[in-house]
Coordinates of C-alpha atoms and ligand atoms in Angstrom, one line a residue:
M1119 CA 0.0 0.0 0.0
A1120 CA 1.3 3.4 -1.0
H1121 CA 2.6 5.7 1.8
K1122 CA 0.3 8.7 2.6
S1123 CA 2.5 11.1 0.6
S1124 CA 4.2 8.8 -1.9
Y1125 CA 3.6 11.1 -4.8
Y1126 CA 4.6 14.6 -5.6
C1127 CA 3.2 17.3 -8.0
P1128 CA 5.8 19.7 -9.4
C1129 CA 3.1 22.1 -10.3
C1130 CA 1.5 22.8 -6.9
K1131 CA 4.5 21.4 -4.9
N1132 CA 2.3 19.2 -2.8
H1133 CA 3.1 15.7 -1.6
I1134 CA -0.1 13.7 -2.2
S1135 CA -1.3 10.1 -1.5
Q1136 CA -2.5 9.5 -5.1
F1137 CA -3.1 11.0 -8.5
V1138 CA -6.5 10.8 -10.1
P1139 CA -7.1 8.7 -13.3
W1140 CA -8.0 10.3 -16.5
P1141 CA -11.9 10.2 -16.9
A1142 CA -13.1 7.2 -18.9
G1143 CA -13.4 8.0 -22.6
F1144 CA -11.2 11.1 -22.4
F1145 CA -8.8 9.5 -24.8
E1146 CA -9.1 6.1 -26.3
P1147 CA -5.8 5.1 -27.9
Q1148 CA -7.2 1.9 -29.4
S1149 CA -4.3 -0.5 -30.2
F1150 CA -1.7 2.3 -30.2
K1151 CA 1.1 1.9 -27.7
L1152 CA 1.6 5.5 -26.6
E1153 CA 4.3 7.5 -24.9
N1154 CA 3.3 10.1 -22.4
W1155 CA 0.0 8.5 -21.6
N1156 CA -0.5 7.7 -17.9
P1157 CA -4.3 6.9 -17.5
K1158 CA -4.1 5.8 -13.9
T1159 CA -2.1 8.9 -12.7
G1160 CA -3.4 11.5 -15.1
I1161 CA -4.4 14.3 -12.9
C1162 CA -3.2 16.0 -9.6
S1163 CA -5.9 15.8 -7.0
I1164 CA -5.1 19.3 -5.7
C1165 CA -4.2 21.5 -8.7
M1166 CA -5.6 19.3 -11.5
A1167 CA -2.2 19.4 -13.3
M1168 CA -2.1 16.8 -16.1
D1169 CA 0.7 14.3 -16.3
R1170 CA 2.3 16.2 -19.1
E1171 CA 2.1 19.5 -17.3
R1172 CA 4.0 18.0 -14.4
L1173 CA 6.7 16.8 -16.7
Y1174 CA 7.0 20.2 -18.4
V1175 CA 7.3 22.1 -15.1
W1176 CA 9.8 19.6 -13.8
F1177 CA 11.9 20.0 -16.9
M1178 CA 11.7 23.8 -17.0
E1179 CA 12.6 24.2 -13.4
R1180 CA 15.5 21.7 -13.2
E1181 CA 17.0 21.6 -16.7
T1182 CA 16.6 25.1 -18.0
D1183 CA 17.1 28.7 -17.0
L1184 CA 13.6 29.6 -18.0
V1185 CA 12.5 30.7 -14.5
R1186 CA 15.4 33.1 -14.2
A1187 CA 16.6 34.2 -17.6
N1188 CA 15.5 37.2 -19.5
V1189 CA 14.0 35.5 -22.5
S1190 CA 10.9 35.6 -24.7
V1191 CA 8.4 32.7 -24.7
L1192 CA 5.6 31.9 -27.1
H1193 CA 3.2 29.3 -25.6
I1194 CA 0.6 27.9 -28.0
D1195 CA -2.7 26.9 -26.5
P1196 CA -1.2 27.2 -23.0
E1197 CA -1.8 24.5 -20.5
K1198 CA -3.2 26.1 -17.4
N1199 CA -0.8 24.9 -14.8
V1200 CA 2.3 25.6 -17.0
K1201 CA 0.9 29.1 -17.7
N1202 CA 0.3 29.7 -14.0
R1203 CA 3.9 28.8 -13.3
L1204 CA 5.4 30.9 -16.1
D1205 CA 3.1 33.9 -15.2
T1206 CA 5.0 34.1 -11.9
C1207 CA 8.3 34.7 -13.7
S1208 CA 8.8 38.4 -14.1
N1209 CA 12.0 37.7 -16.0
L1210 CA 10.0 36.4 -19.0
Q1211 CA 8.4 38.2 -21.9
Y1212 CA 5.6 35.6 -22.0
V1213 CA 3.1 35.5 -24.9
C1214 CA 0.2 33.0 -25.0
G1215 CA -1.7 32.3 -28.2
D1216 CA -4.5 30.1 -29.3
L1217 CA -6.8 29.7 -32.4
K1218 CA -9.8 30.3 -30.2
P1219 CA -8.6 32.2 -27.1
L1220 CA -10.8 31.7 -24.0
D1221 CA -9.4 34.6 -22.0
P1222 CA -8.2 38.2 -22.6
W1223 CA -4.6 37.2 -21.9
T1224 CA -4.4 34.8 -24.8
K1225 CA -3.9 36.2 -28.2
G1226 CA -5.8 34.9 -31.2
I1227 CA -3.2 33.2 -33.4
D1228 CA -3.2 30.5 -36.1
V1229 CA -0.1 28.4 -35.7
T1230 CA 0.0 27.7 -39.4
N1231 CA 0.2 31.5 -40.1
L1232 CA 1.9 33.3 -37.2
Y1233 CA 2.0 37.1 -37.5
Y1234 CA 5.3 37.4 -35.7
E1235 CA 8.6 38.3 -37.5
D1236 CA 11.3 35.7 -38.0
Q1237 CA 13.3 34.9 -34.9
S1238 CA 10.9 36.6 -32.4
F1239 CA 11.1 34.1 -29.5
D1240 CA 13.8 32.4 -27.5
V1241 CA 11.5 29.6 -26.4
V1242 CA 8.5 28.1 -28.2
L1243 CA 6.1 25.7 -26.4
C1244 CA 3.6 23.8 -28.5
S1245 CA 2.1 20.7 -27.0
H1246 CA -0.8 18.6 -28.3
I1247 CA -1.6 21.0 -31.2
L1248 CA 0.1 19.4 -34.3
E1249 CA -2.1 16.3 -34.2
N1250 CA -5.1 18.5 -34.8
I1251 CA -3.7 20.2 -37.9
L1252 CA -4.0 18.7 -41.4
D1253 CA -0.9 20.6 -42.7
D1254 CA 1.3 20.0 -39.7
G1255 CA 4.4 20.7 -41.8
K1256 CA 3.2 24.3 -42.3
A1257 CA 2.8 24.7 -38.5
M1258 CA 6.2 23.3 -37.9
R1259 CA 7.8 25.6 -40.4
E1260 CA 6.1 28.6 -38.7
L1261 CA 7.3 27.5 -35.3
Y1262 CA 10.8 27.1 -36.6
R1263 CA 10.7 30.5 -38.4
V1264 CA 9.6 32.5 -35.3
M1265 CA 12.2 30.8 -33.0
K1266 CA 15.5 32.6 -32.6
V1267 CA 18.7 30.9 -33.6
G1268 CA 20.0 29.3 -30.5
G1269 CA 16.4 28.9 -29.2
W1270 CA 14.6 25.8 -28.0
G1271 CA 11.2 24.5 -27.5
I1272 CA 9.0 21.6 -26.3
M1273 CA 6.8 20.0 -29.0
Q1274 CA 4.6 17.1 -27.8
V1275 CA 2.0 15.1 -29.7
P1276 CA 0.2 11.8 -29.1
L1277 CA 2.9 9.4 -30.3
A1278 CA 2.8 5.6 -30.8
T1279 CA 5.8 3.4 -30.6
N1280 CA 4.2 0.3 -32.2
I1281 CA 3.7 1.8 -35.7
K1282 CA 6.3 2.5 -38.3
M1283 CA 4.5 5.4 -40.2
S1284 CA 2.2 8.0 -38.8
F1285 CA -1.5 6.9 -39.1
E1286 CA -3.6 9.5 -40.9
D1287 CA -6.4 9.4 -43.5
E1288 CA -8.0 12.6 -44.9
R1289 CA -11.2 10.6 -45.5
V1290 CA -11.7 10.3 -41.7
V1291 CA -13.6 13.5 -41.0
T1292 CA -16.5 13.0 -38.6
P1293 CA -15.9 13.2 -34.8
E1294 CA -17.1 9.6 -34.4
D1295 CA -14.7 8.3 -37.0
R1296 CA -11.8 10.3 -35.7
T1297 CA -12.4 9.0 -32.2
R1298 CA -12.5 5.5 -33.6
A1299 CA -9.4 6.0 -35.7
Y1300 CA -7.2 8.2 -33.6
G1301 CA -8.7 8.1 -30.1
H1302 CA -10.0 11.7 -30.0
Q1303 CA -12.6 13.5 -32.0
D1304 CA -10.4 16.5 -32.8
H1305 CA -7.3 14.6 -33.9
V1306 CA -6.3 14.0 -37.5
R1307 CA -3.5 11.5 -37.0
V1308 CA -1.5 9.4 -34.5
Y1309 CA 2.3 10.0 -35.0
A1310 CA 4.8 7.2 -35.3
K1311 CA 7.8 8.1 -33.2
E1312 CA 10.5 8.1 -35.9
D1313 CA 8.3 9.8 -38.4
Y1314 CA 7.5 12.6 -35.9
I1315 CA 11.1 13.2 -35.3
Q1316 CA 11.8 13.2 -39.0
R1317 CA 9.0 15.7 -39.6
L1318 CA 10.5 18.1 -37.1
E1319 CA 14.0 17.6 -38.5
S1320 CA 12.7 18.2 -42.0
V1321 CA 11.9 21.8 -41.2
G1322 CA 15.2 22.4 -39.6
F1323 CA 14.9 21.5 -35.9
R1324 CA 17.4 19.4 -34.1
V1325 CA 15.5 17.0 -31.8
E1326 CA 16.6 15.9 -28.4
L1327 CA 14.7 13.5 -26.2
Y1328 CA 14.5 14.1 -22.5
N1329 CA 13.6 11.0 -20.5
I1330 CA 13.2 11.6 -16.8
A1331 CA 13.6 7.9 -15.8
E1332 CA 16.9 7.7 -17.6
K1333 CA 18.2 11.0 -16.1
Y1334 CA 17.0 10.4 -12.6
S1335 CA 15.4 7.1 -11.6
I1336 CA 12.2 5.1 -12.2
E1337 CA 11.3 5.7 -8.5
E1338 CA 11.6 9.5 -9.0
T1339 CA 9.5 9.1 -12.2
H1340 CA 6.7 7.2 -10.5
K1341 CA 6.7 9.7 -7.7
L1342 CA 5.5 12.3 -10.2
G1343 CA 2.9 9.9 -11.6
L1344 CA 4.9 9.5 -14.8
S1345 CA 6.5 6.4 -16.4
K1346 CA 9.7 5.4 -18.1
E1347 CA 7.9 5.7 -21.5
D1348 CA 7.5 9.4 -21.0
N1349 CA 9.7 11.6 -23.2
L1350 CA 9.9 15.2 -23.9
Y1351 CA 10.7 16.2 -27.5
I1352 CA 13.0 19.2 -27.1
V1353 CA 13.7 21.0 -30.3
H1354 CA 16.6 23.3 -31.0
K1355 CA 17.3 25.9 -33.7
D1356 CA 21.0 25.8 -34.2
A1357 CA 23.1 28.4 -36.0
Ligands
ZN1840 ZN1 -0.7 19.6 -8.2

């Protein structure tokens, strides 16, 4: 039986007895074997941080100078708990954008047609967006264009390790069919791991994988409600 405070949420900094599972039907990955999918430990019981938000905040605080450096950040469709953390960083020039902004602090932007000049941002965060976009290459080229040389970003997607090529079919258009095919009504594909990396590399990014279990330990990973299959896809724009 787990100890009273066996788990830890990097977003709210609380030690907790358990994480809450993702609601049934939230995402149905069919036969895909996914990275970054922790159905039993999906959500923090206190701050509601998703598993991926906990990994982002962990990475940003321990492996980057984001919370201290004077840098500009573009955050596409910002995850609430990551935004809350970055909002506390007065060192940042922090811009949030979404196709359909839900609050006045988020700008209305189309990731396939960004209105920012080339090399506008040191850091670009774009997670769980590209799988919703038919022309994901156009979005990737835009994200690369607005990133400064020497900049970096986090780019996450639903990603399967048991398929060779990304699974997508433009004839699959209804919410029901998309749920059946890809696991979610808004998605237009499930990425294959190597193909996803190649797509990012094809627009110019250098891709680096960050695996918390390899860097620290499986015990430390489980404490955050994460697993050894969780990877961050860190992109770099080299000179
Ligand atoms: Zn929390």
